[in-house]
Coordinates of C-alpha atoms in Angstrom, one line a residue:
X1 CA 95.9 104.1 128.1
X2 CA 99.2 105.6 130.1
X3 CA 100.0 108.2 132.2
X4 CA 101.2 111.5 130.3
X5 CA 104.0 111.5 129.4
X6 CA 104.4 107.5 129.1
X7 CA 107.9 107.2 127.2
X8 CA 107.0 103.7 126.8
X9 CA 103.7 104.1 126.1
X10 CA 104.4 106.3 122.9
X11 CA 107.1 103.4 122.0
X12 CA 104.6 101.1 121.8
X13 CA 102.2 102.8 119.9
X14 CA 103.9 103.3 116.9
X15 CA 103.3 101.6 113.5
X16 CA 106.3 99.9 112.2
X17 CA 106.6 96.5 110.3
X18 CA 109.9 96.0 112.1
X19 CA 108.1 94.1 115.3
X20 CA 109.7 94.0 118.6
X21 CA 110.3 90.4 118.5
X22 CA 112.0 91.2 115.4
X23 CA 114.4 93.8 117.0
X24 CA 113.7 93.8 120.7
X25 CA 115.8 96.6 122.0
X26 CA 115.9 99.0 119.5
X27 CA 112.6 98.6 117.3
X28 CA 110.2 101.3 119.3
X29 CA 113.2 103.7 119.5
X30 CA 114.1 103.4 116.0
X31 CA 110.2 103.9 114.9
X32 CA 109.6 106.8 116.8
X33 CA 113.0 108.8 116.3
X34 CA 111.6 108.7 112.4
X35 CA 108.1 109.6 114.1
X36 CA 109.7 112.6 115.6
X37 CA 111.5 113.3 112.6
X38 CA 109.3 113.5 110.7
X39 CA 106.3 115.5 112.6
X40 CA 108.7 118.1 114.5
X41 CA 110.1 119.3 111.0
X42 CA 107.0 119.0 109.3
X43 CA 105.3 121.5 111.9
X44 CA 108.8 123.9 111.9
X45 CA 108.6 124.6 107.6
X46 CA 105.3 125.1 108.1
X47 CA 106.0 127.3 111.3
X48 CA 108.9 129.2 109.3
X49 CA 106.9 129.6 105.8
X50 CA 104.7 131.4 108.2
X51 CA 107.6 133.7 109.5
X52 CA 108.8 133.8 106.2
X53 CA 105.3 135.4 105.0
X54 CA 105.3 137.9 108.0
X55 CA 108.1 139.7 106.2
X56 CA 107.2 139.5 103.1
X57 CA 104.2 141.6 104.0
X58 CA 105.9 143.5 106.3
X59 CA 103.7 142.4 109.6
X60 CA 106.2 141.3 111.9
X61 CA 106.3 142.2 115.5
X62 CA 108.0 142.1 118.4
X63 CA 105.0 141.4 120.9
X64 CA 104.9 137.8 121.2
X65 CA 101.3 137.5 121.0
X66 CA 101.4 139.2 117.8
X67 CA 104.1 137.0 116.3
X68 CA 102.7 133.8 114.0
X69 CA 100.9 131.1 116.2
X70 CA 103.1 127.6 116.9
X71 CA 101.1 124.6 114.7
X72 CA 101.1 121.0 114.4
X73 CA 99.4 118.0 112.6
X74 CA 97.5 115.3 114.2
X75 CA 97.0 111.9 111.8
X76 CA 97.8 114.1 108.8
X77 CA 94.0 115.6 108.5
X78 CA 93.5 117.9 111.3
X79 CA 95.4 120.6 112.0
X80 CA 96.4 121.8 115.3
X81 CA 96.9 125.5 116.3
X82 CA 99.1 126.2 119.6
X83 CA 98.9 129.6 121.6
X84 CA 101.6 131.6 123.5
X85 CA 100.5 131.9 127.1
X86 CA 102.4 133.9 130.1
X87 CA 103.8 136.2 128.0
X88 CA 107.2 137.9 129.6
X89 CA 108.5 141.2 128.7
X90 CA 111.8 140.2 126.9
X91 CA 113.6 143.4 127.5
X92 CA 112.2 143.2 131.2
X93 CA 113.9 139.9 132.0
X94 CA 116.9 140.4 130.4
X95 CA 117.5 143.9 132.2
X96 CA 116.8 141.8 135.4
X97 CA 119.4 139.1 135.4
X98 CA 122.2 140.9 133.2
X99 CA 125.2 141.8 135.0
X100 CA 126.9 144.9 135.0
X101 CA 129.4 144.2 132.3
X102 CA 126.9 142.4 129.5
X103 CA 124.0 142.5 128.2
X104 CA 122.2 139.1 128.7
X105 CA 119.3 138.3 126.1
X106 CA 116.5 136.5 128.0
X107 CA 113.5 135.1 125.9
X108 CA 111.1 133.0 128.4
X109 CA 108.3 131.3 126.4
X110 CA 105.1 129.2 126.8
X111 CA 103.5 127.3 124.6
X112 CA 100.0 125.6 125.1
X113 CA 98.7 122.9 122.9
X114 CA 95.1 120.7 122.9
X115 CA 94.7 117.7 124.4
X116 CA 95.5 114.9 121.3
X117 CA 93.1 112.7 123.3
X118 CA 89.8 114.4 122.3
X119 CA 90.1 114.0 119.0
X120 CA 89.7 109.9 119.7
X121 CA 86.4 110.5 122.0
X122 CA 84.8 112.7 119.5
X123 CA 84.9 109.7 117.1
X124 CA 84.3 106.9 120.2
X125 CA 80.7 105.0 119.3
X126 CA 79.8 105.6 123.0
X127 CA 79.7 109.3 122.6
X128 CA 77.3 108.9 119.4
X129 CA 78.3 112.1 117.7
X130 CA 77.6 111.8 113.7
X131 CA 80.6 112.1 111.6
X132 CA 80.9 114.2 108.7
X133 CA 81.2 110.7 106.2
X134 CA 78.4 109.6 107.8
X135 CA 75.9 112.7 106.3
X136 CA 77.0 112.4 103.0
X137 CA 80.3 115.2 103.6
X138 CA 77.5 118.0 104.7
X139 CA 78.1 117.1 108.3
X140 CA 80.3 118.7 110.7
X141 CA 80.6 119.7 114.4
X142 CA 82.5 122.0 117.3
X143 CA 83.7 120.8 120.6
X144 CA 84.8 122.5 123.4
X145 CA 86.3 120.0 125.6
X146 CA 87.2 120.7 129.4
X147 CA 90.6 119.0 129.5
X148 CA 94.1 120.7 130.5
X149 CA 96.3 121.3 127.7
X150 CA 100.0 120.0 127.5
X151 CA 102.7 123.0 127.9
X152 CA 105.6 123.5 127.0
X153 CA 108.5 126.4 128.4
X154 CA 111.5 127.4 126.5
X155 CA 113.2 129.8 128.8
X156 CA 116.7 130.7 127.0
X157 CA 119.4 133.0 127.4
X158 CA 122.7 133.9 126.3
X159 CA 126.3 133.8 127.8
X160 CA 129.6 134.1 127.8
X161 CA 131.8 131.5 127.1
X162 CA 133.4 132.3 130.8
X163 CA 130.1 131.9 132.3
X164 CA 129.6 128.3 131.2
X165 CA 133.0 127.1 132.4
X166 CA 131.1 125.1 135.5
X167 CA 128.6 123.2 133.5
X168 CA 131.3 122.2 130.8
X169 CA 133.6 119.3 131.7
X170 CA 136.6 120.0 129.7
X171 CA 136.8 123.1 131.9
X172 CA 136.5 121.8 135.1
X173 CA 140.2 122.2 137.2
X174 CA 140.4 118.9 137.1
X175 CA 139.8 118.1 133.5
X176 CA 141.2 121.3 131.6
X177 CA 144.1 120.5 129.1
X178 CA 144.0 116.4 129.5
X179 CA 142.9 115.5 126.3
X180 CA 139.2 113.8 126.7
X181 CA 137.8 111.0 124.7
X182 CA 133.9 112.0 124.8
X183 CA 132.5 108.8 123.1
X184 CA 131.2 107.3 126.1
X185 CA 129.7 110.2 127.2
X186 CA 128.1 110.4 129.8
X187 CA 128.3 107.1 131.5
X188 CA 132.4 106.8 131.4
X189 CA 132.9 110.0 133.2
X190 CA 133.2 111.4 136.7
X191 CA 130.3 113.4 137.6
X192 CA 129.6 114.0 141.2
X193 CA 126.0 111.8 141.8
X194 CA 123.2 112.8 143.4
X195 CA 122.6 114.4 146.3
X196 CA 125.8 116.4 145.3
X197 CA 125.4 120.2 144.7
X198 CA 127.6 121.2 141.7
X199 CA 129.7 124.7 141.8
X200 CA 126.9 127.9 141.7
X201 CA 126.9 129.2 138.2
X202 CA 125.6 133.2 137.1
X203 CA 121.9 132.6 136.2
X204 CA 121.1 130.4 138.7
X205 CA 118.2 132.6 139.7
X206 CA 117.0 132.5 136.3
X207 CA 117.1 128.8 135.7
X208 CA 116.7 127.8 139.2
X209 CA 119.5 125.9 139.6
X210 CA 121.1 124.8 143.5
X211 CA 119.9 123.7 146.4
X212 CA 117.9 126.4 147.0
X213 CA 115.4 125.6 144.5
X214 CA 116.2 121.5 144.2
X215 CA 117.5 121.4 140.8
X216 CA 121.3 120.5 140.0
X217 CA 121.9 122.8 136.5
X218 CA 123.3 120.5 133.6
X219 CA 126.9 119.5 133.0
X220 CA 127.8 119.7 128.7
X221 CA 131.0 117.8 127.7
X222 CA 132.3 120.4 125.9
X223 CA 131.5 124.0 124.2
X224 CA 130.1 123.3 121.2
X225 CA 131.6 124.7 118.1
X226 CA 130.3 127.8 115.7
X227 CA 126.3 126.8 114.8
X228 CA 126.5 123.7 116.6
X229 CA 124.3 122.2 119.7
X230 CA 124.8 120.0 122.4
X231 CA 122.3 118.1 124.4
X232 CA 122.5 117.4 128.4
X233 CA 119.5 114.7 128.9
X234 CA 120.7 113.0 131.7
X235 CA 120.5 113.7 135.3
X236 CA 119.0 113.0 138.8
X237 CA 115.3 113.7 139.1
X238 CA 115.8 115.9 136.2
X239 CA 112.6 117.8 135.6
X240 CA 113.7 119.1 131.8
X241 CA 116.6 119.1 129.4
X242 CA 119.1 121.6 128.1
X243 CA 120.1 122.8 124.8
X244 CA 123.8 124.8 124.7
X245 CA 124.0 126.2 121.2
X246 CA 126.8 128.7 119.7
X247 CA 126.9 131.6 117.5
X248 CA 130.1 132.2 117.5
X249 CA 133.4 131.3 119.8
X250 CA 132.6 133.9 122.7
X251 CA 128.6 133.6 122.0
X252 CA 126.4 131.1 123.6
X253 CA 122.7 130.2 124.5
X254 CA 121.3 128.0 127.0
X255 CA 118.0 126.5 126.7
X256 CA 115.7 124.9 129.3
X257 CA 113.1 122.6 128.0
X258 CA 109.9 121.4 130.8
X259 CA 106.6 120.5 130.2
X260 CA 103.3 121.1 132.1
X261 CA 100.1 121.0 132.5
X262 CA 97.8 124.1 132.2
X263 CA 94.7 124.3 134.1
X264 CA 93.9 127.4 132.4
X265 CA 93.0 126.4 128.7
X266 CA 90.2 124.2 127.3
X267 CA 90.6 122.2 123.7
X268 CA 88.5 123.2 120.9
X269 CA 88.1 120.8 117.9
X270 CA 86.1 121.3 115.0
X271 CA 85.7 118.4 112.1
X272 CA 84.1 118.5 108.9
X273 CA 84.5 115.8 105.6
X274 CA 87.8 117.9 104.5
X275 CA 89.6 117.9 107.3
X276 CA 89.5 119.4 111.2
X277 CA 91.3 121.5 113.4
X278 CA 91.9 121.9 117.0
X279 CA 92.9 124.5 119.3
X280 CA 94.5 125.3 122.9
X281 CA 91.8 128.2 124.1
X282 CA 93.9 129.4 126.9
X283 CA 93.6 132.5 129.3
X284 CA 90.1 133.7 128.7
X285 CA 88.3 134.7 131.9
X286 CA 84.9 134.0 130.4
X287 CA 85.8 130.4 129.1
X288 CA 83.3 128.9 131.3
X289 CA 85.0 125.5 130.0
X290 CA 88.6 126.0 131.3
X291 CA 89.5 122.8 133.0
X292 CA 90.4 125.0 136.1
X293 CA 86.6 125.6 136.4
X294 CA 85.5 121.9 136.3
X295 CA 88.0 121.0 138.5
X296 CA 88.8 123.9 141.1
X297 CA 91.5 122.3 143.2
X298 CA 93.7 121.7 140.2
X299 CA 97.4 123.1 140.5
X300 CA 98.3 124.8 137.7
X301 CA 101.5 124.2 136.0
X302 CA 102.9 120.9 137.7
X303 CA 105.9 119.8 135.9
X304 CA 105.6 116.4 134.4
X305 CA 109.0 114.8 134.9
X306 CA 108.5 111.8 132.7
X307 CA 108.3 113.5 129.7
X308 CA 112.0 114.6 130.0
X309 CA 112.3 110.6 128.4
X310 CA 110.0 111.7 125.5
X311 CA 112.0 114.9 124.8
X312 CA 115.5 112.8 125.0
X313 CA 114.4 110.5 122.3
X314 CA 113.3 113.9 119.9
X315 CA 116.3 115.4 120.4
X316 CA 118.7 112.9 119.8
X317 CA 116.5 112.3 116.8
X318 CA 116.4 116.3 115.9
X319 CA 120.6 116.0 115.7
X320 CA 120.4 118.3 118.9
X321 CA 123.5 116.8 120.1
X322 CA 125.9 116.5 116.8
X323 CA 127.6 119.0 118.0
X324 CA 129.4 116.7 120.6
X325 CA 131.1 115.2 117.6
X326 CA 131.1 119.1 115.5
X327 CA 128.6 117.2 113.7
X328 CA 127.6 120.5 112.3
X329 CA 123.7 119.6 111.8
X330 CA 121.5 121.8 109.6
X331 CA 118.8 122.3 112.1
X332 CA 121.5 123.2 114.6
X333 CA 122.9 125.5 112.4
X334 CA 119.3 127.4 111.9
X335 CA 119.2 127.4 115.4
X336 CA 122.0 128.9 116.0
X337 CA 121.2 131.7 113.7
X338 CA 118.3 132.8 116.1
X339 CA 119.8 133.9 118.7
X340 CA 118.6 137.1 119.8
X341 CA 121.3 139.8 119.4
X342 CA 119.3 142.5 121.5
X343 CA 117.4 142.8 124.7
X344 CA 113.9 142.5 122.6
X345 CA 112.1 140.3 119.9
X346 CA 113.4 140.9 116.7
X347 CA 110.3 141.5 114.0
X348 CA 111.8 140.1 111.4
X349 CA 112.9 136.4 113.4
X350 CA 111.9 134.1 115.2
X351 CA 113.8 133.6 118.2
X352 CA 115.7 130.1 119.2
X353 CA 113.3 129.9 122.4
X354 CA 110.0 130.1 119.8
X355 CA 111.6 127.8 117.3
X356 CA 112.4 125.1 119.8
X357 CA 108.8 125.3 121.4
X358 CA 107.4 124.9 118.4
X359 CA 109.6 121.8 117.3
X360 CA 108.7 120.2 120.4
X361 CA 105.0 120.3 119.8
X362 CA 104.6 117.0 118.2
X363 CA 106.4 115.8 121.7
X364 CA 103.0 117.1 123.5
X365 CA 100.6 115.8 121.4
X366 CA 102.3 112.2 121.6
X367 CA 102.6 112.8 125.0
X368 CA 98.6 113.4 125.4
X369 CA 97.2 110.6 122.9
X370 CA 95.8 108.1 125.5
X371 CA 96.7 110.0 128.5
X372 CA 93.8 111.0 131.6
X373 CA 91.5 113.9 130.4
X374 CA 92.3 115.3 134.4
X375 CA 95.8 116.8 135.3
X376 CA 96.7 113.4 137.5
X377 CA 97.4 109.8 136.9
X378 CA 94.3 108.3 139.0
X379 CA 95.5 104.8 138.7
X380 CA 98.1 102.2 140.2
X381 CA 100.5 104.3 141.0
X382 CA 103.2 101.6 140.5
X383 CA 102.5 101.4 136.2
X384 CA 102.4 104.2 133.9
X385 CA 100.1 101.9 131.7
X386 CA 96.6 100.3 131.8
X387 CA 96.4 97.0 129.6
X388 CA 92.6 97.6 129.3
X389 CA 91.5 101.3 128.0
X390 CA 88.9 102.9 130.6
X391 CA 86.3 105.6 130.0
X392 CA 87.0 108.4 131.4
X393 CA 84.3 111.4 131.3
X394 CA 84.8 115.2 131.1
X395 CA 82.6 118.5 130.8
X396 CA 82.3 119.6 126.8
X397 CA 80.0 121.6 124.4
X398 CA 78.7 120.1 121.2
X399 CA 77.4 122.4 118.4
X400 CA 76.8 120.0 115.0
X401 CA 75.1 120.3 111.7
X402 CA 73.8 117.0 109.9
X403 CA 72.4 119.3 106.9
X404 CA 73.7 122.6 104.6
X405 CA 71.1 124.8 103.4
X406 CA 73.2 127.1 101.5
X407 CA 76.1 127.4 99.7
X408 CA 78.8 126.4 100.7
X409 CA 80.6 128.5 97.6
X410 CA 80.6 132.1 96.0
X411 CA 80.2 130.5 92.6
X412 CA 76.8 129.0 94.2
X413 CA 75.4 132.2 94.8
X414 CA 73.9 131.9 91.2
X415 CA 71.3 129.5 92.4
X416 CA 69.6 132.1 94.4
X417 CA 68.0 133.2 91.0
X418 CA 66.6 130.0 90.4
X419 CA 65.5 129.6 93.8
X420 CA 63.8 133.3 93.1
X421 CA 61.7 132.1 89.9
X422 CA 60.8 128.9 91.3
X423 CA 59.3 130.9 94.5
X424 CA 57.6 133.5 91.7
X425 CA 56.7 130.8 89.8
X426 CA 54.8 129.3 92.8
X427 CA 53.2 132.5 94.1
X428 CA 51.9 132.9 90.4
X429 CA 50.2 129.3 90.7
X430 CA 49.0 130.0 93.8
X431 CA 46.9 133.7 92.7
X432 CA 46.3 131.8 89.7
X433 CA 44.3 128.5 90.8
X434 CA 42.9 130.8 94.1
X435 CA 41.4 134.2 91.9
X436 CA 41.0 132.5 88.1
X437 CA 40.7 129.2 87.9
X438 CA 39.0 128.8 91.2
X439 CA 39.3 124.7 92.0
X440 CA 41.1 121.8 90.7
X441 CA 41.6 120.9 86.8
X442 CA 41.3 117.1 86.1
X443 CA 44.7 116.7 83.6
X444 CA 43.3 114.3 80.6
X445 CA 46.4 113.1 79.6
X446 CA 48.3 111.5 82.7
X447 CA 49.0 107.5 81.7
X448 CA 46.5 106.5 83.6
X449 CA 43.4 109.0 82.3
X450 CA 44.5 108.5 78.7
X451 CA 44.5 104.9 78.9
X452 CA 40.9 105.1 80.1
X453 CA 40.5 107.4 77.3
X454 CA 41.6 105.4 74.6
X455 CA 39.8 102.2 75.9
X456 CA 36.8 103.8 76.0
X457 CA 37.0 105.9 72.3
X458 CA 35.3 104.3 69.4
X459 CA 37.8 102.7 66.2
X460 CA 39.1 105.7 64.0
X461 CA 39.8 105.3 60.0
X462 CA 42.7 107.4 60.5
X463 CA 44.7 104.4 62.5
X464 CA 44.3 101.9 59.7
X465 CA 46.6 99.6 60.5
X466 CA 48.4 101.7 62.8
X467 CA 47.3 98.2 65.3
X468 CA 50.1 96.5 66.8
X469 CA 52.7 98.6 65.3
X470 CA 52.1 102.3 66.6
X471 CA 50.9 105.2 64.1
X472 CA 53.7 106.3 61.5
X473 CA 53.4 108.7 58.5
X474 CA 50.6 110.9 57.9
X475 CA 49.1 109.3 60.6
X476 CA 51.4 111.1 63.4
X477 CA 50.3 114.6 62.4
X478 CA 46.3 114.1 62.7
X479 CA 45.5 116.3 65.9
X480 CA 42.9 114.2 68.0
X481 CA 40.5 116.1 70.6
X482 CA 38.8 114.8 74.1
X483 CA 35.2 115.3 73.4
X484 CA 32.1 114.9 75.3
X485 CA 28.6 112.8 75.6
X486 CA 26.9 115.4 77.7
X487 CA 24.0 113.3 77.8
X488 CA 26.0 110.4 79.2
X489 CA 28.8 112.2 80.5
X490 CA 31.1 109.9 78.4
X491 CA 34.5 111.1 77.4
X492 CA 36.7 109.9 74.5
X493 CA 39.1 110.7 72.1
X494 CA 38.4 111.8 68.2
X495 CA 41.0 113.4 65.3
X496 CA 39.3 116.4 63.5
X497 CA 40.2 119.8 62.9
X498 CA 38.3 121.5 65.5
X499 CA 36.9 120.2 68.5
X500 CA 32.9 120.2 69.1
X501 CA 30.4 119.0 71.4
X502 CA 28.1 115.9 70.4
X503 CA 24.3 116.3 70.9
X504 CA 24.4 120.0 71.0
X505 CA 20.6 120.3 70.7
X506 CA 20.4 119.2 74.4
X507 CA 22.0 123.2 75.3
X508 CA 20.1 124.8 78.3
X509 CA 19.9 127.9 79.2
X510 CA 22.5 129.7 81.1
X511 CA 20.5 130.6 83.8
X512 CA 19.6 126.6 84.2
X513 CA 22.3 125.0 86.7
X514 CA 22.6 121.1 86.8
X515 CA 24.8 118.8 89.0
X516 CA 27.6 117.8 87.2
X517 CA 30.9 115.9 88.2
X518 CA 34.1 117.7 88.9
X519 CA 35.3 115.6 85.5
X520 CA 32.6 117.8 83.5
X521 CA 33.1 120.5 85.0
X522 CA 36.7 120.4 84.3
X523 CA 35.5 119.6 80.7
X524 CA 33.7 122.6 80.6
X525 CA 35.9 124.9 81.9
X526 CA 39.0 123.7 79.6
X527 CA 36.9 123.6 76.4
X528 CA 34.7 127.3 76.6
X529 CA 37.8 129.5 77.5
X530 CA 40.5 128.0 74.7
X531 CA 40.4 130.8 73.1
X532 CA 41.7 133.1 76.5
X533 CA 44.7 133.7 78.0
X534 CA 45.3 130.1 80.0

């Protein structure tokens, strides 16, 4: 268990056979840069086959909420479904902090996913909620889980290459025309430390950078060339990191990356034998289970600094700064290629602020696996780790079902007709034993009636050494009849061509009634109506 967040944490928690005592420095970075690598693009095709389906059907739009939803995969069964929260007016923003002379794009998103960690308490023994595999594949169940979700907020905007000239080195007084060996970038290179305030740049409003709102902006080591990005991940009490991607010699975008906590959004999970699926449920005033209204004093949106380590590690492993070497990096490149052109979402693409939220997904859900279900670490405060897990409890709804009575299927729709003539077929048994044959019939030939029979029936010619050896021939198409010793009730078994009472001198009349058994009376029934229907 960690704090969120818990760079170290994550490290340690990832499955490679490379151990650390093999490769002590480098074998938790090395396992989760493929870990990133893997998930982020994974969750980005299927985010852009998504995209690429809006326009084939022509349903693209330029509202955000309207746009395809960000995704993920957790353990490669269940799928995750993000949602867009705080929506901004695009053309609203960038009409705000666009000077006189350009046009500045600004595209400010949000993106809210579950908490990873209820996935693990749904399946925790303590919690003793069934499991699909355990009912035979029939079972599955809902929860709604009062936890914050993990946000993330892409605000980006583009620039002039003019306007960038304070947070590039190589354009610093100082530093313009000397030729620059970057390899050793940052640590071999004179940048004023902290507390230092670097030189005011044109969207400091917009980014909040200066002293005015406690955050130094980011310092690039040099423009990066055509479809190329650079990464700035270092910093004092950096709270995000920043993206500087290029379109074209004069055209840039600059990206801020931060993560938060929303108090504003329960997690909805939902698990069957084939798979689950959970869900950030944010911004619904009727959600009695937002975390916000289990825990009241909550502050929403609290930036959680230490996953600025987390998002280092993703981007380097994303190729988010090969443009520092014009590395020219293919996801870079795609990048680059969404950058808004006009002061509003374009229908037909996704923008670079939407595309790098939903790359960074996998980074929340990483970032959640293990972490508090409550928006604080309420430990030591001195480790971001607890050797030994601890329970930790949280408001939820449960809705499961251990049984299906239905199909499941169109195609099983056809056993509703059966269902139908076996109900008919019952209702016809019912009338039938209730209004014609009023009571029970004893059935002569179960096993265990027939075997009374035939122990009980005198020696017939017609099995002649049928003893031992079973009847064959001739001897298998005798008919044989039940008959009856009225006078000693005694039943058993004859072969003739007819069947016929014995001792019928001893009828009565049919006004004369006599106690008989059930047996007989069965008997009786059977043998004077076999000439009527049933």
């Amino acid at each position: 268990m960690s704090s969120f967040g818990s760079n170290p944490y994550i490290k340690s928690q990832c499955k490679t056979p490379i151990s650390p005592d093999v490769d002590p420095q480098f074998s938790g970075s090395t396992c989760i840069a493929i870990a990133h690598n893997g998930q982020a693009y994974h969750n980005y095709m299927q985010y852009l086959s998504n995209w690429t389906t809006s326009i084939a059907r022509g349903t693209g739009s330029d509202k955000l909420s309207q746009r395809p939803l960000p995704l993920g995969m957790l353990y490669d069964n269940t799928t995750i479904e993000g949602s867009w929260i705080h929506v901004e007016n695009v053309t609203e923003a960038s009409q705000k902090y666009s000077p006189e002379d350009y046009k500045r794009v600004v595209v400010n998103v949000t993106m809210a996913m579950p908490h990873a960690g209820v996935f693990a308490a749904t399946r925790d023994p303590i919690n003793n909620i069934m499991q699909p595999q355990d009912l035979n594949g029939l079972g599955e169940y809902i929860v709604q889980a009062s936890v914050p979700s993990p946000v993330t907020n892409v605000l980006c905007a583009t620039m002039r290459k003019k306007e960038l000239e304070p947070m590039v080195y190589t354009e610093w007084p100082r530093i313009k025309g000397s030729a620059t060996n970057l390899t050793g970038w940052p640590k071999d290179f004179a940048i004023p430390q902290w507390p230092g305030w670097l030189n005011s740049t044109p969207v400091d409003d917009l980014f909040g950078f200066g002293e005015k709102y406690g955050r130094r902006h980011p310092v690039f080591a040099k423009y990066p060339i055509d479809y190329n990005t650079i990464l700035n991940h270092t910093g004092w009490f950096t709270d995000s990191i920043y993206i500087l991607a290029s379109s074209s010699p004069e055209d840039f975008a600059l990206c801020s990356l931060r993560v938060s906590l929303a108090t504003d959004c329960s997690t909805r999970h939902h698990a069957s034998v084939s798979g689950g699926s959970m869900s950030a449920h944010c911004e619904d005033p009727t959600d009695d289970l937002a975390y916000g209204k289990s825990y009241t004093n909550a502050t929403d949106g609290v930036i959680q600094k230490d996953w600025s380590a987390v998002a280092t590690d993703w981007a380097m492993a994303l190729s988010l700064n090969a443009g520092i070497s014009d590395g020219a990096a293919s996801n870079a490149r795609l990048l680059s290629q969404l950058i808004p052109k006009t002061q509003a979402l374009d229908p037909s693409l996704p923008s670079i602020a939407e595309a790098l939220a939903v790359l960074s997904g996998n980074t929340l859900l990483l970032s959640t696996t293990g972490s508090p279900f409550i928006h604080f670490w309420n430990y030591s405060t001195t480790v971001t780790t607890l050797k030994e897990p601890q329970y930790q409890g949280f408001r939820a709804t449960l809705r499961s079902k251990d049984y299906a009575s239905g199909g499941t299927q169109k195609w099983q729709g056809i056993f509703y007709v059966v269902l139908f003539l076996t109900f008919a077929t019952n209702v016809f048994c019912l009338v039938y034993f209730i209004f014609i044959r009023r009571g029970f019939v004893n059935d002569f030939i179960e096993p265990q009636n027939l075997f009374s029979l035939s122990l009980n029936s005198p020696p017939s010619k017609a099995l002649a050494g049928a003893c031992g050896g079973g009847p064959e021939g001739e001897q298998l198409l005798m008919n044989w009849y039940v008959k009856l010793d009225r006078n000693r009730e005694h039943f058993f078994i004859v072969n003739g061509t007819s069947p016929s009472l014995i001792n019928r001198r001893a009828k009565r009349p049919k006004d004369f009634e006599m106690d008989t058994s059930p047996t007989v009376q069965t008997y009786t029934k059977l043998s004077s109506r076999h000439s009527n229907f049933l």
